[in-house]
PDB file of C-alpha atoms in Angstrom:
ATOM      1  CA  GLU D   1       0.000   0.000   0.000  1.00  0.00           C
ATOM      2  CA  THR D   2       1.469   3.362  -1.045  1.00  0.00           C
ATOM      3  CA  GLY D   3       1.252   6.193   1.446  1.00  0.00           C
ATOM      4  CA  VAL D   4       0.590   9.863   0.815  1.00  0.00           C
ATOM      5  CA  THR D   5       3.283  11.553  -1.255  1.00  0.00           C
ATOM      6  CA  GLN D   6       3.898  15.247  -1.890  1.00  0.00           C
ATOM      7  CA  SER D   7       6.068  17.203  -4.290  1.00  0.00           C
ATOM      8  CA  PRO D   8       8.256  19.116  -4.257  1.00  0.00           C
ATOM      9  CA  THR D   9       9.829  18.678  -0.819  1.00  0.00           C
ATOM     10  CA  HIS D  10      11.204  22.210  -0.695  1.00  0.00           C
ATOM     11  CA  LEU D  11      10.513  25.355  -2.673  1.00  0.00           C
ATOM     12  CA  ILE D  12      11.770  28.934  -2.643  1.00  0.00           C
ATOM     13  CA  LYS D  13       9.702  31.699  -4.255  1.00  0.00           C
ATOM     14  CA  THR D  14       9.652  35.468  -4.186  1.00  0.00           C
ATOM     15  CA  ARG D  15       6.799  37.687  -3.097  1.00  0.00           C
ATOM     16  CA  GLY D  16       4.080  38.056  -5.748  1.00  0.00           C
ATOM     17  CA  GLN D  17       4.865  34.788  -7.520  1.00  0.00           C
ATOM     18  CA  GLN D  18       2.534  31.817  -7.855  1.00  0.00           C
ATOM     19  CA  VAL D  19       3.156  28.256  -6.671  1.00  0.00           C
ATOM     20  CA  THR D  20       1.608  24.825  -7.243  1.00  0.00           C
ATOM     21  CA  LEU D  21       2.041  21.999  -4.751  1.00  0.00           C
ATOM     22  CA  ARG D  22       1.074  18.403  -5.512  1.00  0.00           C
ATOM     23  CA  CYS D  23      -0.251  15.495  -3.492  1.00  0.00           C
ATOM     24  CA  SER D  24      -0.929  11.845  -4.302  1.00  0.00           C
ATOM     25  CA  SER D  25      -3.414  10.254  -1.956  1.00  0.00           C
ATOM     26  CA  GLN D  26      -3.091   6.853  -0.332  1.00  0.00           C
ATOM     27  CA  SER D  27      -4.460   4.004  -2.404  1.00  0.00           C
ATOM     28  CA  GLY D  28      -8.244   3.709  -2.038  1.00  0.00           C
ATOM     29  CA  HIS D  29      -8.704   7.160  -0.480  1.00  0.00           C
ATOM     30  CA  ASN D  30     -11.060   9.607  -2.210  1.00  0.00           C
ATOM     31  CA  THR D  31     -10.720  12.626   0.098  1.00  0.00           C
ATOM     32  CA  VAL D  32      -7.786  15.037   0.291  1.00  0.00           C
ATOM     33  CA  SER D  33      -7.319  17.806   2.835  1.00  0.00           C
ATOM     34  CA  TRP D  34      -4.675  20.538   2.833  1.00  0.00           C
ATOM     35  CA  TYR D  35      -3.196  22.184   5.921  1.00  0.00           C
ATOM     36  CA  GLN D  36      -0.734  25.019   6.488  1.00  0.00           C
ATOM     37  CA  GLN D  37       1.717  24.688   9.376  1.00  0.00           C
ATOM     38  CA  ALA D  38       3.620  27.834  10.283  1.00  0.00           C
ATOM     39  CA  LEU D  39       6.845  27.416  12.240  1.00  0.00           C
ATOM     40  CA  GLY D  40       6.213  26.380  15.828  1.00  0.00           C
ATOM     41  CA  GLN D  41       2.437  26.086  15.413  1.00  0.00           C
ATOM     42  CA  GLY D  42      -0.185  23.436  14.818  1.00  0.00           C
ATOM     43  CA  PRO D  43      -1.512  22.841  11.303  1.00  0.00           C
ATOM     44  CA  GLN D  44      -4.401  25.017  10.090  1.00  0.00           C
ATOM     45  CA  PHE D  45      -7.066  23.633   7.742  1.00  0.00           C
ATOM     46  CA  ILE D  46      -7.066  25.202   4.263  1.00  0.00           C
ATOM     47  CA  PHE D  47      -9.671  23.134   2.382  1.00  0.00           C
ATOM     48  CA  GLN D  48     -10.844  19.625   1.576  1.00  0.00           C
ATOM     49  CA  TYR D  49     -11.733  17.870  -1.664  1.00  0.00           C
ATOM     50  CA  TYR D  50     -14.058  14.896  -1.948  1.00  0.00           C
ATOM     51  CA  ARG D  51     -14.513  13.200  -5.328  1.00  0.00           C
ATOM     52  CA  GLU D  52     -13.190  16.258  -7.193  1.00  0.00           C
ATOM     53  CA  GLU D  53     -15.416  18.792  -5.399  1.00  0.00           C
ATOM     54  CA  GLU D  54     -14.396  21.243  -2.669  1.00  0.00           C
ATOM     55  CA  ASN D  55     -16.541  20.369   0.352  1.00  0.00           C
ATOM     56  CA  GLY D  56     -15.145  22.689   2.985  1.00  0.00           C
ATOM     57  CA  ARG D  57     -12.780  25.589   3.421  1.00  0.00           C
ATOM     58  CA  GLY D  58     -10.945  27.180   6.326  1.00  0.00           C
ATOM     59  CA  ASN D  59     -10.094  30.824   6.937  1.00  0.00           C
ATOM     60  CA  PHE D  60      -7.858  31.339   3.920  1.00  0.00           C
ATOM     61  CA  PRO D  61      -8.231  33.962   1.171  1.00  0.00           C
ATOM     62  CA  PRO D  62      -9.341  33.076  -2.394  1.00  0.00           C
ATOM     63  CA  ARG D  63      -5.750  33.236  -3.652  1.00  0.00           C
ATOM     64  CA  PHE D  64      -5.457  29.767  -2.094  1.00  0.00           C
ATOM     65  CA  SER D  65      -7.181  27.407  -4.512  1.00  0.00           C
ATOM     66  CA  GLY D  66      -7.130  23.731  -5.285  1.00  0.00           C
ATOM     67  CA  LEU D  67      -8.066  20.897  -7.563  1.00  0.00           C
ATOM     68  CA  GLN D  68      -8.697  17.205  -7.217  1.00  0.00           C
ATOM     69  CA  PHE D  69      -8.257  14.903 -10.204  1.00  0.00           C
ATOM     70  CA  PRO D  70     -10.173  11.728 -11.169  1.00  0.00           C
ATOM     71  CA  ASN D  71      -7.384   9.587  -9.642  1.00  0.00           C
ATOM     72  CA  TYR D  72      -7.935  11.583  -6.394  1.00  0.00           C
ATOM     73  CA  SER D  73      -4.539  13.267  -6.485  1.00  0.00           C
ATOM     74  CA  SER D  74      -4.685  16.979  -5.710  1.00  0.00           C
ATOM     75  CA  GLU D  75      -3.022  20.345  -6.240  1.00  0.00           C
ATOM     76  CA  LEU D  76      -2.815  23.401  -4.015  1.00  0.00           C
ATOM     77  CA  ASN D  77      -2.249  26.683  -5.845  1.00  0.00           C
ATOM     78  CA  VAL D  78      -1.281  29.907  -4.142  1.00  0.00           C
ATOM     79  CA  ASN D  79      -1.281  33.162  -6.120  1.00  0.00           C
ATOM     80  CA  ALA D  80       0.347  36.483  -5.252  1.00  0.00           C
ATOM     81  CA  LEU D  81       2.610  34.940  -2.617  1.00  0.00           C
ATOM     82  CA  GLU D  82       3.182  36.870   0.600  1.00  0.00           C
ATOM     83  CA  LEU D  83       6.004  36.515   3.111  1.00  0.00           C
ATOM     84  CA  ASP D  84       3.532  35.031   5.640  1.00  0.00           C
ATOM     85  CA  ASP D  85       2.812  32.163   3.249  1.00  0.00           C
ATOM     86  CA  SER D  86       6.168  30.675   4.250  1.00  0.00           C
ATOM     87  CA  ALA D  87       5.211  27.420   5.973  1.00  0.00           C
ATOM     88  CA  LEU D  88       5.058  23.647   5.746  1.00  0.00           C
ATOM     89  CA  TYR D  89       2.104  22.606   3.580  1.00  0.00           C
ATOM     90  CA  LEU D  90       0.661  19.250   4.509  1.00  0.00           C
ATOM     91  CA  CYS D  91      -1.655  17.079   2.502  1.00  0.00           C
ATOM     92  CA  ALA D  92      -3.751  14.359   4.142  1.00  0.00           C
ATOM     93  CA  SER D  93      -5.883  11.673   2.540  1.00  0.00           C
ATOM     94  CA  SER D  94      -8.777   9.683   3.940  1.00  0.00           C
ATOM     95  CA  LEU D  95     -11.792   7.607   3.005  1.00  0.00           C
ATOM     96  CA  GLY D  96     -14.871   9.758   2.526  1.00  0.00           C
ATOM     97  CA  GLY D  97     -17.065   9.511   5.567  1.00  0.00           C
ATOM     98  CA  SER D  98     -17.641  10.746   9.060  1.00  0.00           C
ATOM     99  CA  GLN D  99     -14.730  10.614  11.502  1.00  0.00           C
ATOM    100  CA  GLU D 100     -12.382   8.855   9.101  1.00  0.00           C
ATOM    101  CA  THR D 101      -8.704   9.059  10.033  1.00  0.00           C
ATOM    102  CA  GLN D 102      -6.568  11.376   7.933  1.00  0.00           C
ATOM    103  CA  TYR D 103      -3.101  10.175   6.897  1.00  0.00           C
ATOM    104  CA  PHE D 104      -0.507  12.825   6.218  1.00  0.00           C
ATOM    105  CA  GLY D 105       2.233  13.146   3.652  1.00  0.00           C
ATOM    106  CA  PRO D 106       5.718  14.459   4.460  1.00  0.00           C
ATOM    107  CA  GLY D 107       4.834  18.016   3.460  1.00  0.00           C
ATOM    108  CA  THR D 108       6.251  20.708   1.180  1.00  0.00           C
ATOM    109  CA  ARG D 109       8.285  23.413   2.847  1.00  0.00           C
ATOM    110  CA  LEU D 110       7.717  26.754   1.099  1.00  0.00           C
ATOM    111  CA  LEU D 111       9.912  29.765   1.706  1.00  0.00           C
ATOM    112  CA  VAL D 112       8.786  33.124   0.319  1.00  0.00           C
ATOM    113  CA  LEU D 113      11.473  35.798   0.084  1.00  0.00           C
TER     114      LEU D 113
ATOM    115  CA  GLY B   1     -15.914  27.329  17.631  1.00  0.00           C
ATOM    116  CA  ASN B   2     -14.162  24.097  18.441  1.00  0.00           C
ATOM    117  CA  SER B   3     -10.675  24.274  19.908  1.00  0.00           C
ATOM    118  CA  VAL B   4      -7.896  22.189  21.437  1.00  0.00           C
ATOM    119  CA  THR B   5      -5.527  23.296  24.181  1.00  0.00           C
ATOM    120  CA  GLN B   6      -2.308  21.448  24.975  1.00  0.00           C
ATOM    121  CA  MET B   7       0.064  21.867  27.864  1.00  0.00           C
ATOM    122  CA  GLU B   8       2.808  24.370  27.267  1.00  0.00           C
ATOM    123  CA  GLY B   9       6.147  22.998  26.183  1.00  0.00           C
ATOM    124  CA  PRO B  10       8.881  22.233  25.798  1.00  0.00           C
ATOM    125  CA  VAL B  11       8.978  19.154  28.007  1.00  0.00           C
ATOM    126  CA  THR B  12      12.321  17.565  28.871  1.00  0.00           C
ATOM    127  CA  LEU B  13      12.546  14.175  30.580  1.00  0.00           C
ATOM    128  CA  SER B  14      15.150  11.516  31.264  1.00  0.00           C
ATOM    129  CA  GLU B  15      14.946   8.132  29.593  1.00  0.00           C
ATOM    130  CA  GLU B  16      12.526   5.710  31.332  1.00  0.00           C
ATOM    131  CA  ALA B  17      10.584   8.551  32.974  1.00  0.00           C
ATOM    132  CA  PHE B  18       6.769   8.665  33.000  1.00  0.00           C
ATOM    133  CA  LEU B  19       5.211  10.997  30.458  1.00  0.00           C
ATOM    134  CA  THR B  20       1.967  12.960  30.566  1.00  0.00           C
ATOM    135  CA  ILE B  21       1.014  15.582  27.993  1.00  0.00           C
ATOM    136  CA  ASN B  22      -2.262  17.278  28.836  1.00  0.00           C
ATOM    137  CA  CYS B  23      -4.895  18.000  26.213  1.00  0.00           C
ATOM    138  CA  THR B  24      -8.346  19.511  26.691  1.00  0.00           C
ATOM    139  CA  TYR B  25     -10.902  20.378  24.077  1.00  0.00           C
ATOM    140  CA  THR B  26     -13.981  22.497  23.491  1.00  0.00           C
ATOM    141  CA  ALA B  27     -16.488  21.103  21.022  1.00  0.00           C
ATOM    142  CA  THR B  28     -20.140  20.726  20.180  1.00  0.00           C
ATOM    143  CA  GLY B  29     -21.130  17.086  20.180  1.00  0.00           C
ATOM    144  CA  TYR B  30     -18.635  14.275  20.608  1.00  0.00           C
ATOM    145  CA  PRO B  31     -15.860  14.517  18.039  1.00  0.00           C
ATOM    146  CA  SER B  32     -13.208  11.879  17.432  1.00  0.00           C
ATOM    147  CA  LEU B  33      -9.923  12.717  19.158  1.00  0.00           C
ATOM    148  CA  PHE B  34      -6.410  12.087  17.896  1.00  0.00           C
ATOM    149  CA  TRP B  35      -2.766  12.310  18.842  1.00  0.00           C
ATOM    150  CA  TYR B  36      -0.318  12.885  16.006  1.00  0.00           C
ATOM    151  CA  VAL B  37       3.486  12.936  16.283  1.00  0.00           C
ATOM    152  CA  GLN B  38       5.906  14.941  14.154  1.00  0.00           C
ATOM    153  CA  TYR B  39       9.572  13.989  14.024  1.00  0.00           C
ATOM    154  CA  PRO B  40      12.118  16.628  12.938  1.00  0.00           C
ATOM    155  CA  GLY B  41      11.758  17.566   9.285  1.00  0.00           C
ATOM    156  CA  GLU B  42       8.810  15.236   8.692  1.00  0.00           C
ATOM    157  CA  GLY B  43       5.030  15.318   8.306  1.00  0.00           C
ATOM    158  CA  LEU B  44       2.512  14.119  10.879  1.00  0.00           C
ATOM    159  CA  GLN B  45       2.104  10.485  11.841  1.00  0.00           C
ATOM    160  CA  LEU B  46      -1.027   9.191  13.524  1.00  0.00           C
ATOM    161  CA  LEU B  47      -0.125   7.936  16.994  1.00  0.00           C
ATOM    162  CA  LEU B  48      -3.552   6.947  18.338  1.00  0.00           C
ATOM    163  CA  LYS B  49      -7.229   7.845  18.239  1.00  0.00           C
ATOM    164  CA  ALA B  50     -10.476   7.446  20.146  1.00  0.00           C
ATOM    165  CA  THR B  51     -13.924   7.877  18.652  1.00  0.00           C
ATOM    166  CA  LYS B  52     -16.270   7.938  21.653  1.00  0.00           C
ATOM    167  CA  ALA B  53     -16.375   8.615  25.371  1.00  0.00           C
ATOM    168  CA  ASP B  54     -14.341   6.238  27.585  1.00  0.00           C
ATOM    169  CA  ASP B  55     -12.539   4.778  24.554  1.00  0.00           C
ATOM    170  CA  LYS B  56      -8.823   4.243  25.126  1.00  0.00           C
ATOM    171  CA  GLY B  57      -6.467   4.636  22.175  1.00  0.00           C
ATOM    172  CA  SER B  58      -3.059   2.988  22.403  1.00  0.00           C
ATOM    173  CA  ASN B  59       0.012   2.482  20.240  1.00  0.00           C
ATOM    174  CA  LYS B  60       3.774   1.979  20.802  1.00  0.00           C
ATOM    175  CA  GLY B  61       3.313   2.158  24.590  1.00  0.00           C
ATOM    176  CA  PHE B  62       1.386   5.441  24.423  1.00  0.00           C
ATOM    177  CA  GLU B  63      -2.195   5.656  25.723  1.00  0.00           C
ATOM    178  CA  ALA B  64      -4.953   8.259  25.914  1.00  0.00           C
ATOM    179  CA  THR B  65      -8.521   7.967  27.225  1.00  0.00           C
ATOM    180  CA  TYR B  66     -11.448  10.014  25.900  1.00  0.00           C
ATOM    181  CA  ARG B  67     -12.899  11.702  29.004  1.00  0.00           C
ATOM    182  CA  LYS B  68     -16.213  13.385  28.253  1.00  0.00           C
ATOM    183  CA  GLU B  69     -16.704  14.659  31.834  1.00  0.00           C
ATOM    184  CA  THR B  70     -13.447  16.602  31.818  1.00  0.00           C
ATOM    185  CA  THR B  71     -13.276  17.140  28.015  1.00  0.00           C
ATOM    186  CA  SER B  72      -9.747  15.767  28.064  1.00  0.00           C
ATOM    187  CA  PHE B  73      -7.562  13.368  26.101  1.00  0.00           C
ATOM    188  CA  HIS B  74      -4.238  13.296  27.961  1.00  0.00           C
ATOM    189  CA  LEU B  75      -1.340  11.369  26.415  1.00  0.00           C
ATOM    190  CA  GLU B  76       0.650   9.033  28.692  1.00  0.00           C
ATOM    191  CA  LYS B  77       3.569   6.639  28.424  1.00  0.00           C
ATOM    192  CA  GLY B  78       5.047   4.649  31.263  1.00  0.00           C
ATOM    193  CA  SER B  79       8.705   4.677  30.192  1.00  0.00           C
ATOM    194  CA  VAL B  80       9.931   7.039  27.489  1.00  0.00           C
ATOM    195  CA  GLN B  81      12.873   6.464  25.174  1.00  0.00           C
ATOM    196  CA  VAL B  82      15.235   8.863  23.419  1.00  0.00           C
ATOM    197  CA  SER B  83      13.504   7.929  20.149  1.00  0.00           C
ATOM    198  CA  ASP B  84      10.229   9.430  21.490  1.00  0.00           C
ATOM    199  CA  SER B  85      11.710  12.917  21.139  1.00  0.00           C
ATOM    200  CA  ALA B  86       9.349  14.766  18.774  1.00  0.00           C
ATOM    201  CA  VAL B  87       6.490  17.264  18.695  1.00  0.00           C
ATOM    202  CA  TYR B  88       3.104  15.868  19.755  1.00  0.00           C
ATOM    203  CA  PHE B  89      -0.196  17.313  18.531  1.00  0.00           C
ATOM    204  CA  CYS B  90      -3.625  16.704  19.994  1.00  0.00           C
ATOM    205  CA  ALA B  91      -6.524  17.165  17.561  1.00  0.00           C
ATOM    206  CA  LEU B  92     -10.268  16.797  17.228  1.00  0.00           C
ATOM    207  CA  MET B  93     -12.258  16.175  14.081  1.00  0.00           C
ATOM    208  CA  GLU B  94     -15.096  18.494  13.135  1.00  0.00           C
ATOM    209  CA  ASN B  95     -17.801  17.084  10.926  1.00  0.00           C
ATOM    210  CA  GLN B  96     -19.746  20.087   9.645  1.00  0.00           C
ATOM    211  CA  GLY B  97     -19.411  19.707   5.904  1.00  0.00           C
ATOM    212  CA  ALA B  98     -15.747  18.839   5.626  1.00  0.00           C
ATOM    213  CA  GLN B  99     -14.064  16.426   8.017  1.00  0.00           C
ATOM    214  CA  LYS B 100     -11.650  18.995   9.396  1.00  0.00           C
ATOM    215  CA  LEU B 101      -8.942  18.414  11.998  1.00  0.00           C
ATOM    216  CA  VAL B 102      -8.528  21.139  14.613  1.00  0.00           C
ATOM    217  CA  PHE B 103      -5.076  20.954  16.210  1.00  0.00           C
ATOM    218  CA  GLY B 104      -3.567  22.141  19.431  1.00  0.00           C
ATOM    219  CA  GLN B 105      -0.361  24.162  19.301  1.00  0.00           C
ATOM    220  CA  GLY B 106       1.881  21.132  19.823  1.00  0.00           C
ATOM    221  CA  THR B 107       4.163  20.061  22.655  1.00  0.00           C
ATOM    222  CA  ARG B 108       7.866  19.546  21.988  1.00  0.00           C
ATOM    223  CA  LEU B 109       9.230  16.565  23.917  1.00  0.00           C
ATOM    224  CA  THR B 110      12.939  15.950  24.436  1.00  0.00           C
ATOM    225  CA  ILE B 111      14.187  12.765  26.095  1.00  0.00           C
ATOM    226  CA  ASN B 112      17.740  12.781  27.435  1.00  0.00           C
ATOM    227  CA  PRO B 113      19.718   9.522  27.784  1.00  0.00           C
TER     228      PRO B 113
END
């Protein structure tokens, strides 16, 4: 069974640029959630995709957007990068359903200069 | 809204000491509760979970009991090892639309030989 994978592992961008982060879900999982973890803090929920539809969003501006593909892999796009977007971005996959455990990938560390 | 509060860190113990990391939550209803662990430079790994009151989650010598009366989910281990050094996150799962994890701020644990 393949776990959750994310790419790239590290990324450096400058303010105002755009970035795309990628996530492959665990085999059999149809739900992907994205979280932002700033240094020294707990992860914060960005949004969740279930069967290619966004079904929930946290307190993040519209410049954070996403996609889920038919194979349930997912992308997180961030436009007009700001310095505060520097963080570890975590993807988690799960089976669709109430109270299902989310399994996390290793994360993408983004640095915005 | 729902929230999770963890004991302030960092926590430093000697090998074979007893560990407790306190976690309390505020939530409507009875959410599932989780402990995740994050080793340096890595993503989150599920440590244990409990889905209803009085359930005990356990894994790798760690235990936590879902206490509805005190809205707590304290993490314990009888004898810690150097390899347990990591950051520990307590979390609850909201189920209003998306299945969203709400995390505490994390507790950094260091075990000295």
